[in-house]
Coordinates of C-alpha atoms (C1' of nucleotides) in Angstrom, one line a residue:
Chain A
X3 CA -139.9 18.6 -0.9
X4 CA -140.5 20.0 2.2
X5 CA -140.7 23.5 2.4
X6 CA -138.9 24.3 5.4
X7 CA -141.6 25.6 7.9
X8 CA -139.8 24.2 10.8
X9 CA -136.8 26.2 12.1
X10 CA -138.1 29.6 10.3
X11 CA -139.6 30.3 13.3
X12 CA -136.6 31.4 15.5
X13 CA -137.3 31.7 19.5
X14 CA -140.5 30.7 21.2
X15 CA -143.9 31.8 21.2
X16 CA -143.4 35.6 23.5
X17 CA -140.7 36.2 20.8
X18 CA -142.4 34.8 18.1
X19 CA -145.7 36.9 19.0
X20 CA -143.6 40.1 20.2
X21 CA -142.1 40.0 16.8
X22 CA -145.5 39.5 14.8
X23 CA -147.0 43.2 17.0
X24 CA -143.5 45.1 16.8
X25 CA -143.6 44.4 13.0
X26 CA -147.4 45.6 12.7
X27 CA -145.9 49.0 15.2
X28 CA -143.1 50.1 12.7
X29 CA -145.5 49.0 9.5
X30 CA -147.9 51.2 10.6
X31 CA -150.6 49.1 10.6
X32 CA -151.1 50.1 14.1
X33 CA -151.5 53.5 14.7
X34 CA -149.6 55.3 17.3
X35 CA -152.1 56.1 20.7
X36 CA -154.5 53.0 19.1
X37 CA -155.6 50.4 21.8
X38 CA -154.6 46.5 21.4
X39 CA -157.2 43.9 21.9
X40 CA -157.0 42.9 25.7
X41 CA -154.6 40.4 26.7
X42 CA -157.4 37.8 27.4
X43 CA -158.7 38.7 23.4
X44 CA -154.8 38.6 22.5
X45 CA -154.5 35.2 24.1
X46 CA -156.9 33.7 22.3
X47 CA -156.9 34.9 18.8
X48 CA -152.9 34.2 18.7
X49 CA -154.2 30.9 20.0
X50 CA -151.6 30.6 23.4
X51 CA -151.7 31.4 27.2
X52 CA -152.0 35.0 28.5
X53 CA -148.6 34.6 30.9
X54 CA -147.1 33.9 27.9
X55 CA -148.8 37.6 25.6
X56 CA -148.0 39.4 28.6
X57 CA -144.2 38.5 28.4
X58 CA -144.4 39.6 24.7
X59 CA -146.0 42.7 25.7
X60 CA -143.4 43.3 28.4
X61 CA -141.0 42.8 26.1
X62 CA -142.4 45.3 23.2
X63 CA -143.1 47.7 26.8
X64 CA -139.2 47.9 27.4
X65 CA -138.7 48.9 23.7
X66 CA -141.1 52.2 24.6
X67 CA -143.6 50.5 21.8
X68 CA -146.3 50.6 24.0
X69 CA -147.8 51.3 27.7
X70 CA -150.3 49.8 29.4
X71 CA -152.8 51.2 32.4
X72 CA -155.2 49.6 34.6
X73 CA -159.0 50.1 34.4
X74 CA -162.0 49.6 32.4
X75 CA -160.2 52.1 30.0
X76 CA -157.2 50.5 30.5
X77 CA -155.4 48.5 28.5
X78 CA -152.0 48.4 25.9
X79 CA -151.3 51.2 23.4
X80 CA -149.1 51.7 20.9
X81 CA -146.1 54.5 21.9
X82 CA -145.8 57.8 20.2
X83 CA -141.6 57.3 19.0
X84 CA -140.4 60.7 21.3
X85 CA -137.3 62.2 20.3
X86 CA -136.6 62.3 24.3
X87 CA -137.4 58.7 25.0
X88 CA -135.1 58.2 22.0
X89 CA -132.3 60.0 23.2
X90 CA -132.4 58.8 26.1
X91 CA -132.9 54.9 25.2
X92 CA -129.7 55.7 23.1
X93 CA -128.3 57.5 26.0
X94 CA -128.5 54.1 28.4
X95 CA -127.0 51.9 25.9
X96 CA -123.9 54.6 25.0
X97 CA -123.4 54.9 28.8
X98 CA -123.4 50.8 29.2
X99 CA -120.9 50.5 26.7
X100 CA -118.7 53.3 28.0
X101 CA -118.7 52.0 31.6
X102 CA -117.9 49.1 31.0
X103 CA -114.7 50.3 29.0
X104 CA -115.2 49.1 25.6
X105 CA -113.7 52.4 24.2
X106 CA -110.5 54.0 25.1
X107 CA -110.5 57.1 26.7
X108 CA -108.3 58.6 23.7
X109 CA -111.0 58.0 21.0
X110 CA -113.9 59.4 23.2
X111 CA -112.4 62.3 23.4
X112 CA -111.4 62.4 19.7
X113 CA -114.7 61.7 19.1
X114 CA -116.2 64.5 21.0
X115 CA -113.9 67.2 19.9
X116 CA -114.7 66.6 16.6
X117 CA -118.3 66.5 16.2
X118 CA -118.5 68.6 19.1
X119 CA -116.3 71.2 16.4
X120 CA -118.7 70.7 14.1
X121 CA -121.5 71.5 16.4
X122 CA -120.2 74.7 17.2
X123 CA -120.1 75.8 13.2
X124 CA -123.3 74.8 12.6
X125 CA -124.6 76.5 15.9
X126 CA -122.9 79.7 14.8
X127 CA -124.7 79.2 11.8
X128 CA -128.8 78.7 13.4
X129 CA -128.2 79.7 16.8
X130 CA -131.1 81.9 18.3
X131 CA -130.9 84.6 20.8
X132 CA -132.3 81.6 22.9
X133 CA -129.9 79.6 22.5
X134 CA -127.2 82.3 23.3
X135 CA -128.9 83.1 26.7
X136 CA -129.1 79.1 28.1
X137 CA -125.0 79.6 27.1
X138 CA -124.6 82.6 29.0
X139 CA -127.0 81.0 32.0
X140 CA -124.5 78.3 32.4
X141 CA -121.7 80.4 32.1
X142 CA -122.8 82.6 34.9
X143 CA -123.8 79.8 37.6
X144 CA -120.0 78.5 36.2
X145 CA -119.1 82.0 37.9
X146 CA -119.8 81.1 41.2
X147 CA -117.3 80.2 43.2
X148 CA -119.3 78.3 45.6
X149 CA -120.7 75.8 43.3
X150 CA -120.2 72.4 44.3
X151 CA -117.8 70.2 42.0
X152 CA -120.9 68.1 41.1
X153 CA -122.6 70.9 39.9
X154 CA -120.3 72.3 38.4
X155 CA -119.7 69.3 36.3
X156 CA -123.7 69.4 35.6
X157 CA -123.5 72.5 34.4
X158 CA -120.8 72.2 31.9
X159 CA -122.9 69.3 30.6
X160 CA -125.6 72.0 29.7
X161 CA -123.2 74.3 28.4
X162 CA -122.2 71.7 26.1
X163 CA -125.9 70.5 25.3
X164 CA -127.2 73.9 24.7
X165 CA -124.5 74.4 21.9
X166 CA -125.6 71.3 20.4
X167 CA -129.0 72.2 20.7
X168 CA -128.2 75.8 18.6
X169 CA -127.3 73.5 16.1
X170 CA -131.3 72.9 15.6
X171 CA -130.7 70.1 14.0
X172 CA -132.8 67.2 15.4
X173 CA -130.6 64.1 14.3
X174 CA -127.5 65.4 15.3
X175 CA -128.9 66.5 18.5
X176 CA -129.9 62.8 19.2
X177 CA -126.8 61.7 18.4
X178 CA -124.9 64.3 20.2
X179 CA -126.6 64.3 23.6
X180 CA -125.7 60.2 23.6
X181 CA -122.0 61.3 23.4
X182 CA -121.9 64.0 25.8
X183 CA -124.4 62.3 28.3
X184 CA -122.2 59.1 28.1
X185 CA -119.0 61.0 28.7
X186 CA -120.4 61.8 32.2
X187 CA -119.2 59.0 34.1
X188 CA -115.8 59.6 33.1
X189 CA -115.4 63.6 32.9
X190 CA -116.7 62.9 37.0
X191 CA -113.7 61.8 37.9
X192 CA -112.1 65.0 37.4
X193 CA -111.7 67.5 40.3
X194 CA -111.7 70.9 39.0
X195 CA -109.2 73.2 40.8
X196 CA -110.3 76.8 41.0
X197 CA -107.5 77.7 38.9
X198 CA -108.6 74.8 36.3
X199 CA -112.6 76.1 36.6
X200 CA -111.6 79.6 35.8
X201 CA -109.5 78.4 32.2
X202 CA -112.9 76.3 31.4
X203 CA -115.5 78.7 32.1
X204 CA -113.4 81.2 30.1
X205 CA -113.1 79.0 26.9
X206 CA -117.3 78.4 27.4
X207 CA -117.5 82.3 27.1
X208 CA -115.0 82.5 24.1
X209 CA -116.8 79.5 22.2
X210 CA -120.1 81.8 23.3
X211 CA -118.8 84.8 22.0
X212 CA -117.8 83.1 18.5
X213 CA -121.0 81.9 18.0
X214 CA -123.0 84.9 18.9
X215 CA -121.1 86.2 16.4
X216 CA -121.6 84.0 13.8
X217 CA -117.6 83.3 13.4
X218 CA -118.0 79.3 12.7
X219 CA -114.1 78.5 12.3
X220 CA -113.6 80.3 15.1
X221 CA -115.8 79.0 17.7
X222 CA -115.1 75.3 15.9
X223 CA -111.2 76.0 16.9
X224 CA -112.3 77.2 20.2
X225 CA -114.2 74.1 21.0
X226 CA -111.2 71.5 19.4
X227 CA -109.1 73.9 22.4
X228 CA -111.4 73.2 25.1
X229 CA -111.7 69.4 24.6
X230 CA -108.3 68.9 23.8
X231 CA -107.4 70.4 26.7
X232 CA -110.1 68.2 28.8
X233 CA -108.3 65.4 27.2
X234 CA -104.7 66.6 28.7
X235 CA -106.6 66.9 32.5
X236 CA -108.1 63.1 32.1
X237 CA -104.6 61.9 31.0
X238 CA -103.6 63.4 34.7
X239 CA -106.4 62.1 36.5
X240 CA -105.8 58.9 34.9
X241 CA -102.4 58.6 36.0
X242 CA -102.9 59.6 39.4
X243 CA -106.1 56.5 39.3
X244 CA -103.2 54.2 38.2
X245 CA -100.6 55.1 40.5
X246 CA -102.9 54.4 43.5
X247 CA -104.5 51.0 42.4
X248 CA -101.5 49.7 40.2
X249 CA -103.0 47.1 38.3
X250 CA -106.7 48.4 38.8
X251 CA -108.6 47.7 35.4
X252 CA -112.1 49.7 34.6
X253 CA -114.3 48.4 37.6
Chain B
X10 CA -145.7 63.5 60.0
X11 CA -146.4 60.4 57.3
X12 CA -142.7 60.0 55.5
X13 CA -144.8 59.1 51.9
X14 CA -143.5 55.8 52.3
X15 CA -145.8 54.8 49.2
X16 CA -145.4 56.5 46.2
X17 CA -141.9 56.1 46.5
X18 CA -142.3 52.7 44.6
X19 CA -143.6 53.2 40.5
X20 CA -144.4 50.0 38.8
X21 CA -145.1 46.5 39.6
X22 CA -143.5 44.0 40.9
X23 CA -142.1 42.8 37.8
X24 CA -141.0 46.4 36.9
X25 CA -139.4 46.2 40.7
X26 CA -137.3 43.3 40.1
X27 CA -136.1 44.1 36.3
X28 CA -134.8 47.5 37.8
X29 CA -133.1 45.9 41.0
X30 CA -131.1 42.9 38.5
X31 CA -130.4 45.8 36.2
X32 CA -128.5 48.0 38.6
X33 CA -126.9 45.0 39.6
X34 CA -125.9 44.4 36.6
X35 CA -124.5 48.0 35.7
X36 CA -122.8 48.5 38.9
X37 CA -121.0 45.3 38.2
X38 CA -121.9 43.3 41.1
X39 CA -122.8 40.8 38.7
X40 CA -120.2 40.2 36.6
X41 CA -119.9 39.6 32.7
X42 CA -121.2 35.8 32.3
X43 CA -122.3 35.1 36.0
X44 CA -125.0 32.8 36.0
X45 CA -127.8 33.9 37.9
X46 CA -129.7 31.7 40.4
X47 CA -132.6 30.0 38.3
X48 CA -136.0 31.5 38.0
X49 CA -137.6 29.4 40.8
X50 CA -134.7 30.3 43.5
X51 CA -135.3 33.5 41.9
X52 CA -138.9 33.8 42.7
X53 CA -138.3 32.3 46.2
X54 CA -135.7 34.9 47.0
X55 CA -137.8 38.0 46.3
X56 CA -141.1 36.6 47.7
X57 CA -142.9 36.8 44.2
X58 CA -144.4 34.0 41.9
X59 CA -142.1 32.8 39.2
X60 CA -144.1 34.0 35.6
X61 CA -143.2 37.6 37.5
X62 CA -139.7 37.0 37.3
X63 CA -139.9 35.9 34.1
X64 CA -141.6 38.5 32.8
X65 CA -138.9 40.7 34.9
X66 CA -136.2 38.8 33.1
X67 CA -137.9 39.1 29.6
X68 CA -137.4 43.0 29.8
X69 CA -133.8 42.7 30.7
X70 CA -133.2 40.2 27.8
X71 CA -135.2 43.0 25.3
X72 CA -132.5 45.3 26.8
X73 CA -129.6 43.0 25.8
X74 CA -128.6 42.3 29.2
X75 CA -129.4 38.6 29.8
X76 CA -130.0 35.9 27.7
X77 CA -131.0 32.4 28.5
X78 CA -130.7 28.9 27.5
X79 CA -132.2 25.8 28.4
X80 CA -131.1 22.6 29.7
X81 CA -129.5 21.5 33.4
X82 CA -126.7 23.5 31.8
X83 CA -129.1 26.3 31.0
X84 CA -130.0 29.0 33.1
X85 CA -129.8 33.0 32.9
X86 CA -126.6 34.9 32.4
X87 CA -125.4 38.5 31.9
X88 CA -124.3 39.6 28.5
X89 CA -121.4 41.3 27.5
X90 CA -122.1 44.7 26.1
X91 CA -120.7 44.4 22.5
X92 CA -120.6 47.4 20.1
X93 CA -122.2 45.3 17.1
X94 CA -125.4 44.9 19.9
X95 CA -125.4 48.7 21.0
X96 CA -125.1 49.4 17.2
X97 CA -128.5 47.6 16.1
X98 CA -130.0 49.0 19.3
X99 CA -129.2 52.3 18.5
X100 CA -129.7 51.7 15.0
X101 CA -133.6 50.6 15.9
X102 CA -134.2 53.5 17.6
X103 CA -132.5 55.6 15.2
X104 CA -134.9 54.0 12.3
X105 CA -138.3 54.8 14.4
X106 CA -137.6 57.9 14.8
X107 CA -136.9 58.8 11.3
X108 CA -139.5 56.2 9.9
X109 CA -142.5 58.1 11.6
X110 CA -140.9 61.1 10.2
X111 CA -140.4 62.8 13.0
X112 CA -137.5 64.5 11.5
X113 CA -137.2 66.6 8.2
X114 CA -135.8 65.2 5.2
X115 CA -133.3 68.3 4.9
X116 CA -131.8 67.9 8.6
X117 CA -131.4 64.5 8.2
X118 CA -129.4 65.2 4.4
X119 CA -127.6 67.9 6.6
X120 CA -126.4 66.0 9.0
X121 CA -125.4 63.0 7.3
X122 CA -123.4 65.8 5.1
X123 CA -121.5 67.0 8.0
X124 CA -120.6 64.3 9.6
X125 CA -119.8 62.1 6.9
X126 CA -117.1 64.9 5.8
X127 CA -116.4 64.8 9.0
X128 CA -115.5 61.0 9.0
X129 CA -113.8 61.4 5.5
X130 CA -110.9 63.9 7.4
X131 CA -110.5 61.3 10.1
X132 CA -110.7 58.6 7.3
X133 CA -107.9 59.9 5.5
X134 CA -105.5 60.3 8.4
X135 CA -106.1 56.8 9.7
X136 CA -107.4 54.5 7.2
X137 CA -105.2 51.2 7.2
X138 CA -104.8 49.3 3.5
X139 CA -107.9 46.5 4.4
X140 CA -110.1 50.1 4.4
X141 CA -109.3 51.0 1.1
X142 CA -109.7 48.3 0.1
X143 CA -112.8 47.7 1.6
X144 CA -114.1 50.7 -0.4
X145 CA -112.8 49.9 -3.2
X146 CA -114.4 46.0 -3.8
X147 CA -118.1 48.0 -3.2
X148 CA -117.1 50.5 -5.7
X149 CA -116.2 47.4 -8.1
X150 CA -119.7 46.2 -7.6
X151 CA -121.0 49.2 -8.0
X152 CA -119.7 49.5 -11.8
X153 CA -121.8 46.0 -12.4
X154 CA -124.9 47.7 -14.4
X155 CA -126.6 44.6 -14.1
X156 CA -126.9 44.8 -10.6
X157 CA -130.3 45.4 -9.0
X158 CA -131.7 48.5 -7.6
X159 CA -131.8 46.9 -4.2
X160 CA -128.2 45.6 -4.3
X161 CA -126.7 48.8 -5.8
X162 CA -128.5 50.6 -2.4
X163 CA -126.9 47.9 -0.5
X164 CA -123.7 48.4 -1.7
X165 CA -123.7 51.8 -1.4
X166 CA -125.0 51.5 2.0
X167 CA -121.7 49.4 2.7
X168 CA -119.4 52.0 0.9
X169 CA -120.5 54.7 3.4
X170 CA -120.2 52.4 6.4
X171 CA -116.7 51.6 5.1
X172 CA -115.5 55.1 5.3
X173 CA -116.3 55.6 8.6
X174 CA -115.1 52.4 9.8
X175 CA -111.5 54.0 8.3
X176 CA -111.8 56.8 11.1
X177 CA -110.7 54.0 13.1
X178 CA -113.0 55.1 16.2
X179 CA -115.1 53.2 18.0
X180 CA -117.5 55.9 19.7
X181 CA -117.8 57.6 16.1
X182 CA -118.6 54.1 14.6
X183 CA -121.2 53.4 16.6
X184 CA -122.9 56.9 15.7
X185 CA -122.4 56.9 12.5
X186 CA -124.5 53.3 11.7
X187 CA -126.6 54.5 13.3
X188 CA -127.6 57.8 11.4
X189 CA -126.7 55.8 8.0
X190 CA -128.9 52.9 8.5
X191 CA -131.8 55.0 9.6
X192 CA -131.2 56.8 6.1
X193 CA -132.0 53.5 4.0
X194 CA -135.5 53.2 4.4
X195 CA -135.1 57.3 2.3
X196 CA -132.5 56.4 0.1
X197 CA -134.3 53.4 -1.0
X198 CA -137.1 55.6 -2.3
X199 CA -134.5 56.5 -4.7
X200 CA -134.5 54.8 -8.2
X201 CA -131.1 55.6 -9.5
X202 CA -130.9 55.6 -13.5
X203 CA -127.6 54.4 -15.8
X204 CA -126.4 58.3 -15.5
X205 CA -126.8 58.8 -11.7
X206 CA -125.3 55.3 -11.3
X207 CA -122.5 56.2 -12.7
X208 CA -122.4 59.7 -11.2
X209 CA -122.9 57.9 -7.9
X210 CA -119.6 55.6 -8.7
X211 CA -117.3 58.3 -9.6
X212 CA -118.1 60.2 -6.7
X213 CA -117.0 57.0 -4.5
X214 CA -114.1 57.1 -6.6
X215 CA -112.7 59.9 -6.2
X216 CA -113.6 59.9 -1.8
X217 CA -111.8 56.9 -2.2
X218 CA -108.6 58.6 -4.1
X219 CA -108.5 61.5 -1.7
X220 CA -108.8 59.4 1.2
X221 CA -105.6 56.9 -0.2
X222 CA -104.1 60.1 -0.8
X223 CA -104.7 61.1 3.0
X224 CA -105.9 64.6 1.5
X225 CA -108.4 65.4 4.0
X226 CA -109.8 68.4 3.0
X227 CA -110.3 67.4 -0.2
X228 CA -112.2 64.1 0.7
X229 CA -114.4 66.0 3.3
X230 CA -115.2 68.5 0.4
X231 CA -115.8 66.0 -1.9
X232 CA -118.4 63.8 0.6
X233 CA -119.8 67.2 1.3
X234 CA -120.8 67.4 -3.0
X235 CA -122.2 64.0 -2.8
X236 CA -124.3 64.2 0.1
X237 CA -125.6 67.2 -1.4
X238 CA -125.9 65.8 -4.6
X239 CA -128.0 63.2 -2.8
X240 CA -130.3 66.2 -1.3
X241 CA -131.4 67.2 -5.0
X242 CA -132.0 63.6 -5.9
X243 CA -134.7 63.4 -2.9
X244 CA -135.8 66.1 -3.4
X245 CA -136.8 65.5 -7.0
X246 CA -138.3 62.1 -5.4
X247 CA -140.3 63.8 -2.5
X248 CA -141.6 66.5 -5.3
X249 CA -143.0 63.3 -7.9
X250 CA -144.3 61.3 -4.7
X251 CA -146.2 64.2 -4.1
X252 CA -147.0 64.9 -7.0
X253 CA -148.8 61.3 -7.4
X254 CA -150.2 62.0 -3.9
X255 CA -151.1 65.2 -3.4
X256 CA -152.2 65.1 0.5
X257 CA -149.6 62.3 1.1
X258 CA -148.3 62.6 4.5
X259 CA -145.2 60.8 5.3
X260 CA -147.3 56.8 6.2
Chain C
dA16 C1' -113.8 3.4 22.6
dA17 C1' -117.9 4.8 20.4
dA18 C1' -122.7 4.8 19.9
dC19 C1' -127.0 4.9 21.9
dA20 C1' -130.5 5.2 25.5
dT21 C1' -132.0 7.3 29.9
dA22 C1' -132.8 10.6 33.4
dA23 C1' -132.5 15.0 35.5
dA24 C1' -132.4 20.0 35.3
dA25 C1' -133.8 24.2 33.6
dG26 C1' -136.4 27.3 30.9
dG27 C1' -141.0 27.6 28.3
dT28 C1' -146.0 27.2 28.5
dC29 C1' -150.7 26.4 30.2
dT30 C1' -154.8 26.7 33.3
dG31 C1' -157.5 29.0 36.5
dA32 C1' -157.9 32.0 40.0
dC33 C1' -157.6 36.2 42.8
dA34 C1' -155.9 41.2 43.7
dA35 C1' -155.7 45.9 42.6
dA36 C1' -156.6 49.9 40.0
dT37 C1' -159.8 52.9 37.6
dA38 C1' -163.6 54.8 34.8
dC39 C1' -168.3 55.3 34.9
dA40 C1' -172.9 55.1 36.5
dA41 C1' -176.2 55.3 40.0
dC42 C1' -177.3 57.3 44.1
dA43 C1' -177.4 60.2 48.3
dA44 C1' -176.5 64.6 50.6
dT45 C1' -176.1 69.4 50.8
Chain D
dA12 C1' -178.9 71.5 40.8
dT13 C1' -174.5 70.5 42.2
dT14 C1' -171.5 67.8 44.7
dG15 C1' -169.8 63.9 47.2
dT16 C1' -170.2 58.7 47.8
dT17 C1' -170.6 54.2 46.7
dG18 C1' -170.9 50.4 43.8
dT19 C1' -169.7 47.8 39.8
dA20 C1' -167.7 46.2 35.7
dT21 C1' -163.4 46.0 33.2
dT22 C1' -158.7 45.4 32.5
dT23 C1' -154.0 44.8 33.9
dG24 C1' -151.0 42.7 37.7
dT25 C1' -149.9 38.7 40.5
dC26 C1' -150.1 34.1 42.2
dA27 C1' -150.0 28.8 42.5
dG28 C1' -149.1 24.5 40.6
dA29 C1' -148.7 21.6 36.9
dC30 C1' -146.9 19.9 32.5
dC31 C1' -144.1 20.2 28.2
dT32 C1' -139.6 20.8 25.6
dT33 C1' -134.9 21.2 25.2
dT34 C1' -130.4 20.3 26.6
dT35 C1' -126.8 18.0 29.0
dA36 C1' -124.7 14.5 31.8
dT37 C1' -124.5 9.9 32.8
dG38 C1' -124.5 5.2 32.2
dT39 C1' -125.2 1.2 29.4
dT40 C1' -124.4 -1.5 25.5
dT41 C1' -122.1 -3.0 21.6

DNA sequence: AAACATAAAAGGTCTGACAAATACAACAAT
DNA sequence: ATTGTTGTATTTGTCAGACCTTTTATGTTT
């Protein structure tokens, strides 16, 4: 006959009382910008301690739910959801999992060539004269010769994020700038060679060309080129990696 | 001549602490399931009060990093990153975003569109037996026309998520959840009648066919005509929902 | 050997207080 | 009259110490 009320409740009181705001965030029935109660006022109409609301609140604060300031107009308030926070949120938890080598190398790169294909049809599709020129702004500082390798490897990032962005296509851009962005850490072991910077900054300005000209197969090919041929470079740099530290695992 | 040594710091103590573990924690000088020293050595080790450290410890456990348990046994310890984690993490996010409609129906429908086909090529190249059949025990549910309007969704929630786990990669996996479980809370506005039911099924079908077949193109093409099929549907939905409210916004 | 009771360890919570930041009002000086 | 200063109230941030709850190890009893 009992009904169960015990062991419903899953975690302690923080969780239980994180849960209970979160749900009223993402219902709506707190607006976004709109000021909580205090923690003192929280405290007592949920009835427990204020150490114990201000974990919950630190907890629904690491989720970018809400922010809290100092001051007589101080307080907690619910988060606006950013696209950037978002991505980047996204971002931290791609990254984690990359570094810590839960994906081979082979289907990253898979991965990235294909979508990053598909990017480039869709981008030859929307892009804007915009768009072109933060392509042809990387390619250029890609030109210079004395560009250090770490910026060199930031720029191609941008190259690459700026093709995305042509796309104009908000969820795929989300997604995309995850899988780029967590690809860092790895394509940063590479050492471009002048010899190897001058083949990739002349497939950027093919890829640019394509789309700029609207030729979607075209620049889709060119891209499937380029990351393929990133793919054949990490295979190198991973061999050299394994012949110094033999039995060296993902550290 | 002062060197701004303030400023230099943002945050609290707390925020301090959670950042110092963290980086600890991603550089890998603490490793996978390394118990950390307990909350009170904790506290006496960085000079702070112990419900600080906890609430430094309760934003690493919202970030999936550490979890605790109880007991003389008890104590905190690092998690491993797993992909099913990252997934609903992502997925969260993913779900916000979309939720407070901060992205337009049509993107989304476009995107899903493209990079469902895309998964449907890779699909049909690597899709193992257990895949298949996967697809093809949701599409047998999916025929059941006394199943509910919620458990068809479901199941054609599953379907999609099937195909992409037939790609076979891991980095594509976790991107595509992502973007089709941020879709549901949409496609559930959907009521799908006994004729787009079964318009619904066949199209599974025949993805499923063409990626048995390993015919890529054609299984790309086809997800392509679903997807798109599914655009008209919404929009039919978004045009009565407005209809009924005029000034609706998206609550 | 198995079942049960006991104690210790660790996280979870509570109480009450003080510290620090900040908006705003009142006031003083130019 | 405008500007700078000071005070004060409000709210989050931190602290200290205590007690509660859960979990496990240990030892006792049958």
């Amino acid at each position: 006959m009992s009904l169960q009320y015990d062991e419903i409740v899953r975690g302690g009181l923080a969780r239980q009382v994180a849960d209970l705001i979160r749900t009223a965030i993402l219902e709506g029935r707190l607006a976004v910008d709109e000021r909580l109660p205090t923690e003192e006022e929280l405290a007592r109409r949920f009835a427990i301690s204020r150490p114990t609301v201000r974990e919950a609140l630190k907890v629904l604060a690491a989720q970018n739910l809400i922010r809290s300031r100092r001051g007589p107009a101080g307080g907690t308030f619910v988060n606006r959801p950013d696209a950037d926070g978002a991505a980047r949120s996204i971002t931290d938890t791609a990254t984690l999992l990359v570094g810590m080598g839960r994906f081979d190398i082979d289907e990253i790169v898979t991965a990235r060539m294909q979508t990053e294909a598909l990017c480039c049809r869709l981008a030859a599709q929307n892009r804007s004269d915009a768009d072109l020129a933060a392509m042809a702004a990387e390619i250029a500082l890609q030109r210079d010769e004395a560009l250090s390798d770490e910026d060199f490897c930031a720029s191609d990032v941008r190259f690459h994020r700026a093709v995305v962005q042509a796309t104009g296509n908000g969820p795929l851009q989300l997604m995309m700038h995850a899988m780029i962005e967590s690809f860092i850490p790895i394509t940063n072991m590479l050492i471009y060679r002048d010899h190897e910077r001058r083949r990739t900054v002349a497939a950027h300005e093919r890829i640019r060309a394509a789309i700029a000209a609207r030729d979607a197969e075209t620049a889709a090919q060119l891209m499937r080129d380029h990351v393929e041929g990133m793919r054949a470079l990490l295979d190198q740099a991973l061999a050299r990696r394994n012949a110094d530290k033999p039995r060296g695992g993902t550290p």
